[in-house]
Amino acid sequence: MPGEGLDSGTRTRSVRSGEMSNNRIHAVVSDIVNGIRQVLVRHGVTFDEYRAGVMYAVKTGEAGEIPLMLDVFLNSTVSDIENAAYGGTEGTIEGPYYLPNAPIIPNGGEILTYDDDRNVPMVVRGTVKDLEGQPIAGATVDIWHSTPDGYYGGIHNDIPANYYRGKVLTDSEGRYFVRSTVPVPYKIPDQGPTGALLEMMGGHSWRPAHVHFKVRADGYHTLTTQSYFEQGDYVEDDCCNGVRPVQVKPDVRENGEKVIENDFQLAPD
Ligand code: MBD
Ligand code: FE
């Protein structure tokens, strides 16, 4: 059952794929509402505070930051529920900047990047295997990460959507290999409602430098995860609570290229 082993009380069964049933919506949404009601009572929230909260939600929507706001606070919990339900390589947050139509990069090829003085070449490589350690050929490893100044293609600063993203297919031995450039820590903009809220709460709005992965193969549960850089800023203090030790990669360099290696294991669907 999804979430087994996570200690948070009674749990209803999820639908593993497809639409949520009306019963499921009833069960989850009524618990969300009851949970929020309890918080309002516990803190004696006033009508003015409630109205300010409503306006903050409106502002968040107007800024297009609803996905960002929810991912900052809640995505890591959903990843943990999936990890407990499926096994395989530990997943973590997807974040709001995944785009499904990234270009296919030939195995051994390069993700599109801009020439930039700050570029540090990076190799992203490894394997995709099943839980028995058998290679999965033809798995899709979908990779996305920031520019050397911390922005995402297709999202920020008019960077085209086919830059800093790509899908590579594993070979007959389950191997994948692409070149790109090293990303940097990402600051959730503090002019926006999400970053401002994090700072009002006494925290910061930085994520450690990271490379995102979504790994898919027919018959297997899709893995969404990230890699981080050992000793990197904010690795111990991610504003999105998205770091798990297994995802923090040692500083491996080969011929001046930073190497990020992941041997992914996929659980059956
Ligand atoms: C990101 O790049 C990210 O990965 C997450 C989880 C949230 C905000 C920005
Ligand atoms: Fe990200």
mmCIF file of C-alpha atoms and ligand atoms in Angstrom:
data_model
loop_
_atom_site.group_PDB
_atom_site.id
_atom_site.type_symbol
_atom_site.label_atom_id
_atom_site.label_comp_id
_atom_site.label_asym_id
_atom_site.label_seq_id
_atom_site.Cartn_x
_atom_site.Cartn_y
_atom_site.Cartn_z
ATOM 1 C CA MET A 1 0.000 0.000 0.000
ATOM 2 C CA PRO A 2 1.397 3.424 -0.874
ATOM 3 C CA GLY A 3 3.056 5.073 2.057
ATOM 4 C CA GLU A 4 3.363 1.886 4.096
ATOM 5 C CA GLY A 5 6.104 2.406 6.630
ATOM 6 C CA LEU A 6 5.530 6.151 6.816
ATOM 7 C CA ASP A 7 4.197 6.747 10.270
ATOM 8 C CA SER A 8 1.273 9.067 9.860
ATOM 9 C CA GLY A 9 -1.796 7.167 10.888
ATOM 10 C CA THR A 10 -4.627 5.664 8.930
ATOM 11 C CA ARG A 11 -4.411 5.795 5.222
ATOM 12 C CA THR A 12 -6.724 5.164 2.350
ATOM 13 C CA ARG A 13 -5.683 3.343 -0.779
ATOM 14 C CA SER A 14 -4.579 5.389 -3.781
ATOM 15 C CA VAL A 15 -5.414 4.719 -7.396
ATOM 16 C CA ARG A 16 -2.013 3.924 -8.917
ATOM 17 C CA SER A 17 -2.755 5.501 -12.233
ATOM 18 C CA GLY A 18 -5.442 7.462 -13.985
ATOM 19 C CA GLU A 19 -8.021 9.750 -12.539
ATOM 20 C CA MET A 20 -8.812 10.011 -8.871
ATOM 21 C CA SER A 21 -12.197 8.485 -8.041
ATOM 22 C CA ASN A 22 -14.865 10.644 -6.435
ATOM 23 C CA ASN A 23 -14.467 8.599 -3.241
ATOM 24 C CA ARG A 24 -10.771 9.292 -3.183
ATOM 25 C CA ILE A 25 -11.345 13.011 -3.734
ATOM 26 C CA HIS A 26 -13.869 12.967 -0.919
ATOM 27 C CA ALA A 27 -11.492 11.155 1.448
ATOM 28 C CA VAL A 28 -8.430 13.319 0.730
ATOM 29 C CA VAL A 29 -10.085 16.723 0.398
ATOM 30 C CA SER A 30 -12.229 16.382 3.507
ATOM 31 C CA ASP A 31 -9.098 15.469 5.497
ATOM 32 C CA ILE A 32 -7.237 18.479 4.046
ATOM 33 C CA VAL A 33 -10.092 20.777 5.036
ATOM 34 C CA ASN A 34 -10.323 19.264 8.522
ATOM 35 C CA GLY A 35 -6.553 19.568 8.954
ATOM 36 C CA ILE A 36 -6.633 23.242 8.000
ATOM 37 C CA ARG A 37 -9.609 23.864 10.297
ATOM 38 C CA GLN A 38 -7.643 22.428 13.211
ATOM 39 C CA VAL A 39 -4.711 24.740 12.446
ATOM 40 C CA LEU A 40 -7.003 27.791 12.296
ATOM 41 C CA VAL A 41 -8.479 26.870 15.690
ATOM 42 C CA ARG A 42 -5.113 26.052 17.291
ATOM 43 C CA HIS A 43 -3.725 29.470 16.331
ATOM 44 C CA GLY A 44 -6.914 31.455 16.890
ATOM 45 C CA VAL A 45 -6.693 32.823 13.342
ATOM 46 C CA THR A 46 -8.780 36.014 13.005
ATOM 47 C CA PHE A 47 -11.019 36.963 10.128
ATOM 48 C CA ASP A 48 -8.518 39.633 9.023
ATOM 49 C CA GLU A 49 -5.721 37.052 8.978
ATOM 50 C CA TYR A 50 -7.910 34.616 7.089
ATOM 51 C CA ARG A 51 -8.720 37.304 4.489
ATOM 52 C CA ALA A 52 -5.009 38.185 4.194
ATOM 53 C CA GLY A 53 -4.325 34.481 3.538
ATOM 54 C CA VAL A 54 -6.975 34.408 0.819
ATOM 55 C CA MET A 55 -5.400 37.480 -0.815
ATOM 56 C CA TYR A 56 -1.944 35.864 -0.606
ATOM 57 C CA ALA A 57 -3.310 32.836 -2.437
ATOM 58 C CA VAL A 58 -4.794 35.146 -5.106
ATOM 59 C CA LYS A 59 -1.430 36.913 -5.483
ATOM 60 C CA THR A 60 0.342 33.574 -5.776
ATOM 61 C CA GLY A 61 -2.019 32.568 -8.575
ATOM 62 C CA GLU A 62 -1.627 35.891 -10.378
ATOM 63 C CA ALA A 63 2.157 35.498 -10.239
ATOM 64 C CA GLY A 64 1.842 32.006 -11.767
ATOM 65 C CA GLU A 65 3.460 30.563 -8.637
ATOM 66 C CA ILE A 66 0.826 28.055 -7.488
ATOM 67 C CA PRO A 67 2.889 25.056 -8.744
ATOM 68 C CA LEU A 68 6.065 26.555 -7.253
ATOM 69 C CA MET A 69 4.421 27.264 -3.872
ATOM 70 C CA LEU A 70 2.927 23.771 -3.596
ATOM 71 C CA ASP A 71 6.141 22.068 -4.745
ATOM 72 C CA VAL A 72 8.198 23.989 -2.174
ATOM 73 C CA PHE A 73 6.070 22.797 0.720
ATOM 74 C CA LEU A 74 4.481 19.491 -0.295
ATOM 75 C CA ASN A 75 6.226 17.735 -3.195
ATOM 76 C CA SER A 76 8.876 16.073 -0.988
ATOM 77 C CA THR A 77 6.202 14.361 1.102
ATOM 78 C CA VAL A 78 4.541 12.915 -1.982
ATOM 79 C CA SER A 79 7.961 11.678 -3.175
ATOM 80 C CA ASP A 80 8.487 9.938 0.179
ATOM 81 C CA ILE A 81 5.065 8.264 -0.093
ATOM 82 C CA GLU A 82 5.978 6.961 -3.569
ATOM 83 C CA ASN A 83 9.393 5.788 -2.357
ATOM 84 C CA ALA A 84 7.768 3.747 0.403
ATOM 85 C CA ALA A 85 5.192 2.323 -2.012
ATOM 86 C CA TYR A 86 7.474 1.252 -4.856
ATOM 87 C CA GLY A 87 11.105 0.813 -3.873
ATOM 88 C CA GLY A 88 13.901 1.123 -6.406
ATOM 89 C CA THR A 89 16.105 4.226 -6.509
ATOM 90 C CA GLU A 90 14.928 6.904 -4.096
ATOM 91 C CA GLY A 91 12.900 9.580 -5.833
ATOM 92 C CA THR A 92 12.649 13.216 -4.862
ATOM 93 C CA ILE A 93 10.819 16.341 -5.923
ATOM 94 C CA GLU A 94 10.042 17.089 -9.555
ATOM 95 C CA GLY A 95 9.725 20.837 -9.025
ATOM 96 C CA PRO A 96 7.741 23.167 -11.253
ATOM 97 C CA TYR A 97 10.080 23.353 -14.263
ATOM 98 C CA TYR A 98 9.706 19.953 -15.899
ATOM 99 C CA LEU A 99 8.662 20.208 -19.561
ATOM 100 C CA PRO A 100 7.542 16.973 -21.249
ATOM 101 C CA ASN A 101 8.780 17.748 -24.775
ATOM 102 C CA ALA A 102 12.534 17.974 -24.289
ATOM 103 C CA PRO A 103 14.597 17.027 -27.370
ATOM 104 C CA ILE A 104 15.959 13.502 -27.814
ATOM 105 C CA ILE A 105 19.749 13.532 -27.433
ATOM 106 C CA PRO A 106 21.669 10.641 -29.004
ATOM 107 C CA ASN A 107 23.415 8.454 -26.425
ATOM 108 C CA GLY A 108 26.901 9.977 -26.141
ATOM 109 C CA GLY A 109 25.659 13.362 -27.403
ATOM 110 C CA GLU A 110 25.243 16.823 -25.908
ATOM 111 C CA ILE A 111 22.380 18.719 -24.326
ATOM 112 C CA LEU A 112 22.045 22.175 -25.953
ATOM 113 C CA THR A 113 23.758 24.865 -23.852
ATOM 114 C CA TYR A 114 24.989 28.401 -24.458
ATOM 115 C CA ASP A 115 28.650 29.297 -24.626
ATOM 116 C CA ASP A 116 29.328 31.032 -21.336
ATOM 117 C CA ASP A 117 32.526 31.928 -19.467
ATOM 118 C CA ARG A 118 31.031 30.250 -16.426
ATOM 119 C CA ASN A 119 30.484 26.885 -18.141
ATOM 120 C CA VAL A 120 31.963 23.874 -16.387
ATOM 121 C CA PRO A 121 31.593 20.805 -18.622
ATOM 122 C CA MET A 122 29.539 17.991 -17.102
ATOM 123 C CA VAL A 123 29.060 14.361 -18.043
ATOM 124 C CA VAL A 124 25.814 12.734 -16.914
ATOM 125 C CA ARG A 125 25.999 8.970 -17.178
ATOM 126 C CA GLY A 126 25.070 5.653 -15.644
ATOM 127 C CA THR A 127 22.681 2.787 -16.129
ATOM 128 C CA VAL A 128 19.013 1.903 -15.765
ATOM 129 C CA LYS A 129 18.300 -1.526 -14.282
ATOM 130 C CA ASP A 130 15.416 -3.419 -12.720
ATOM 131 C CA LEU A 131 15.256 -4.465 -9.063
ATOM 132 C CA GLU A 132 17.141 -7.697 -9.890
ATOM 133 C CA GLY A 133 19.962 -5.698 -11.462
ATOM 134 C CA GLN A 134 19.082 -6.624 -15.041
ATOM 135 C CA PRO A 135 19.696 -3.773 -17.516
ATOM 136 C CA ILE A 136 16.666 -2.079 -19.042
ATOM 137 C CA ALA A 137 17.306 -1.234 -22.710
ATOM 138 C CA GLY A 138 15.396 1.642 -24.327
ATOM 139 C CA ALA A 139 14.540 3.356 -21.030
ATOM 140 C CA THR A 140 14.127 7.136 -21.354
ATOM 141 C CA VAL A 141 16.325 9.233 -19.067
ATOM 142 C CA ASP A 142 14.855 12.738 -19.173
ATOM 143 C CA ILE A 143 17.330 15.304 -17.801
ATOM 144 C CA TRP A 144 16.876 19.005 -17.015
ATOM 145 C CA HIS A 145 18.903 21.527 -15.028
ATOM 146 C CA SER A 146 19.740 25.212 -14.726
ATOM 147 C CA THR A 147 22.009 27.424 -16.792
ATOM 148 C CA PRO A 148 25.335 28.518 -15.229
ATOM 149 C CA ASP A 149 23.459 31.537 -13.890
ATOM 150 C CA GLY A 150 20.580 29.654 -12.367
ATOM 151 C CA TYR A 151 17.712 29.760 -14.865
ATOM 152 C CA TYR A 152 15.701 27.123 -16.744
ATOM 153 C CA GLY A 153 15.188 26.786 -20.503
ATOM 154 C CA GLY A 154 11.594 27.413 -21.556
ATOM 155 C CA ILE A 155 10.855 29.103 -18.219
ATOM 156 C CA HIS A 156 13.133 32.082 -17.596
ATOM 157 C CA ASN A 157 14.822 34.907 -19.528
ATOM 158 C CA ASP A 158 13.689 33.790 -23.012
ATOM 159 C CA ILE A 159 15.991 30.769 -22.952
ATOM 160 C CA PRO A 160 14.552 28.342 -25.549
ATOM 161 C CA ALA A 161 12.715 25.300 -24.184
ATOM 162 C CA ASN A 162 15.070 22.871 -25.941
ATOM 163 C CA TYR A 163 18.116 24.208 -24.036
ATOM 164 C CA TYR A 164 19.398 22.642 -20.813
ATOM 165 C CA ARG A 165 16.990 19.711 -21.275
ATOM 166 C CA GLY A 166 17.132 16.410 -23.103
ATOM 167 C CA LYS A 167 16.013 12.801 -23.246
ATOM 168 C CA VAL A 168 18.506 10.011 -23.793
ATOM 169 C CA LEU A 169 17.583 6.356 -24.403
ATOM 170 C CA THR A 170 19.554 3.585 -22.742
ATOM 171 C CA ASP A 171 21.522 1.183 -24.942
ATOM 172 C CA SER A 172 21.231 -2.635 -24.926
ATOM 173 C CA GLU A 173 23.193 -2.768 -21.656
ATOM 174 C CA GLY A 174 21.018 -0.143 -19.991
ATOM 175 C CA ARG A 175 23.689 2.592 -20.288
ATOM 176 C CA TYR A 176 23.169 6.301 -20.932
ATOM 177 C CA PHE A 177 25.699 9.137 -21.382
ATOM 178 C CA VAL A 178 25.248 12.817 -22.232
ATOM 179 C CA ARG A 179 27.291 15.975 -21.929
ATOM 180 C CA SER A 180 26.064 19.319 -20.584
ATOM 181 C CA THR A 181 27.253 22.067 -18.226
ATOM 182 C CA VAL A 182 27.228 22.184 -14.425
ATOM 183 C CA PRO A 183 24.171 23.916 -12.894
ATOM 184 C CA VAL A 184 24.291 26.286 -9.909
ATOM 185 C CA PRO A 185 22.104 26.839 -6.819
ATOM 186 C CA TYR A 186 18.644 28.105 -7.675
ATOM 187 C CA LYS A 187 17.069 31.023 -5.857
ATOM 188 C CA ILE A 188 13.309 31.090 -5.818
ATOM 189 C CA PRO A 189 12.727 34.750 -6.683
ATOM 190 C CA ASP A 190 12.185 36.704 -3.457
ATOM 191 C CA GLN A 191 10.151 39.357 -5.293
ATOM 192 C CA GLY A 192 7.499 36.674 -5.822
ATOM 193 C CA PRO A 193 5.019 35.444 -3.192
ATOM 194 C CA THR A 194 6.729 32.047 -2.688
ATOM 195 C CA GLY A 195 10.248 33.357 -2.039
ATOM 196 C CA ALA A 196 8.853 36.231 0.042
ATOM 197 C CA LEU A 197 6.870 33.790 2.184
ATOM 198 C CA LEU A 198 9.950 31.608 2.792
ATOM 199 C CA GLU A 199 11.866 34.675 3.939
ATOM 200 C CA MET A 200 8.980 35.925 6.131
ATOM 201 C CA MET A 201 9.035 32.478 7.756
ATOM 202 C CA GLY A 202 12.648 33.135 8.716
ATOM 203 C CA GLY A 203 14.260 30.925 6.104
ATOM 204 C CA HIS A 204 15.911 31.524 2.743
ATOM 205 C CA SER A 205 14.684 30.667 -0.726
ATOM 206 C CA TRP A 206 17.691 28.788 -2.130
ATOM 207 C CA ARG A 207 17.926 25.274 -3.531
ATOM 208 C CA PRO A 208 21.321 23.569 -3.870
ATOM 209 C CA ALA A 209 22.645 23.096 -7.410
ATOM 210 C CA HIS A 210 20.894 20.059 -8.871
ATOM 211 C CA VAL A 211 20.291 17.965 -11.966
ATOM 212 C CA HIS A 212 16.737 16.657 -12.437
ATOM 213 C CA PHE A 213 15.903 13.206 -13.785
ATOM 214 C CA LYS A 214 12.733 11.462 -14.873
ATOM 215 C CA VAL A 215 13.360 7.849 -15.839
ATOM 216 C CA ARG A 216 10.699 5.887 -17.726
ATOM 217 C CA ALA A 217 10.444 2.388 -19.131
ATOM 218 C CA ASP A 218 7.440 0.309 -20.176
ATOM 219 C CA GLY A 219 6.191 -1.831 -17.295
ATOM 220 C CA TYR A 220 8.088 0.149 -14.643
ATOM 221 C CA HIS A 221 7.077 2.868 -12.241
ATOM 222 C CA THR A 222 8.420 6.232 -13.433
ATOM 223 C CA LEU A 223 11.231 7.518 -11.219
ATOM 224 C CA THR A 224 11.528 11.271 -10.630
ATOM 225 C CA THR A 225 14.677 12.297 -8.796
ATOM 226 C CA GLN A 226 17.589 14.758 -8.624
ATOM 227 C CA SER A 227 21.344 14.679 -8.053
ATOM 228 C CA TYR A 228 23.196 17.176 -5.880
ATOM 229 C CA PHE A 229 26.902 18.021 -5.522
ATOM 230 C CA GLU A 230 28.738 17.005 -2.359
ATOM 231 C CA GLN A 231 29.899 20.083 -0.373
ATOM 232 C CA GLY A 232 27.637 22.290 -2.482
ATOM 233 C CA ASP A 233 25.932 25.344 -0.965
ATOM 234 C CA TYR A 234 22.475 24.601 0.513
ATOM 235 C CA VAL A 235 22.831 20.812 0.208
ATOM 236 C CA GLU A 236 22.223 20.632 3.960
ATOM 237 C CA ASP A 237 19.562 23.313 3.894
ATOM 238 C CA ASP A 238 17.376 23.040 0.788
ATOM 239 C CA CYS A 239 14.365 25.365 1.007
ATOM 240 C CA CYS A 240 12.317 22.577 -0.633
ATOM 241 C CA ASN A 241 13.466 19.716 1.646
ATOM 242 C CA GLY A 242 14.372 17.797 -1.499
ATOM 243 C CA VAL A 243 17.777 16.297 -0.638
ATOM 244 C CA ARG A 244 18.309 12.679 0.474
ATOM 245 C CA PRO A 245 21.866 11.416 1.195
ATOM 246 C CA VAL A 246 21.925 8.876 -1.639
ATOM 247 C CA GLN A 247 21.365 11.683 -4.141
ATOM 248 C CA VAL A 248 24.414 13.713 -3.079
ATOM 249 C CA LYS A 249 27.178 12.887 -5.565
ATOM 250 C CA PRO A 250 30.916 12.877 -4.821
ATOM 251 C CA ASP A 251 33.176 15.328 -6.648
ATOM 252 C CA VAL A 252 34.322 13.177 -9.568
ATOM 253 C CA ARG A 253 36.230 14.873 -12.403
ATOM 254 C CA GLU A 254 37.616 13.279 -15.516
ATOM 255 C CA ASN A 255 39.668 15.347 -17.994
ATOM 256 C CA GLY A 256 38.254 18.576 -16.600
ATOM 257 C CA GLU A 257 34.672 17.332 -16.827
ATOM 258 C CA LYS A 258 32.479 16.981 -13.773
ATOM 259 C CA VAL A 259 30.895 13.511 -13.708
ATOM 260 C CA ILE A 260 27.428 12.825 -12.333
ATOM 261 C CA GLU A 261 26.848 9.094 -12.247
ATOM 262 C CA ASN A 262 23.552 7.410 -11.420
ATOM 263 C CA ASP A 263 22.772 3.724 -11.612
ATOM 264 C CA PHE A 264 19.012 3.908 -11.450
ATOM 265 C CA GLN A 265 16.865 0.979 -10.401
ATOM 266 C CA LEU A 266 13.232 0.989 -11.472
ATOM 267 C CA ALA A 267 10.462 -0.816 -9.616
ATOM 268 C CA PRO A 268 7.758 -2.630 -11.567
ATOM 269 C CA ASP A 269 4.557 -0.637 -12.047
HETATM 270 C C1 MBD B 1 13.459 24.301 -8.771
HETATM 271 O O1 MBD B 1 14.405 24.316 -9.731
HETATM 272 C C2 MBD B 1 13.165 23.117 -8.229
HETATM 273 O O2 MBD B 1 13.816 22.041 -8.665
HETATM 274 C C3 MBD B 1 12.194 23.036 -7.230
HETATM 275 C C4 MBD B 1 11.890 21.736 -6.594
HETATM 276 C C5 MBD B 1 11.541 24.153 -6.793
HETATM 277 C C6 MBD B 1 11.853 25.355 -7.349
HETATM 278 C C7 MBD B 1 12.798 25.438 -8.337
HETATM 279 FE FE FE B 2 15.136 22.521 -10.287
#
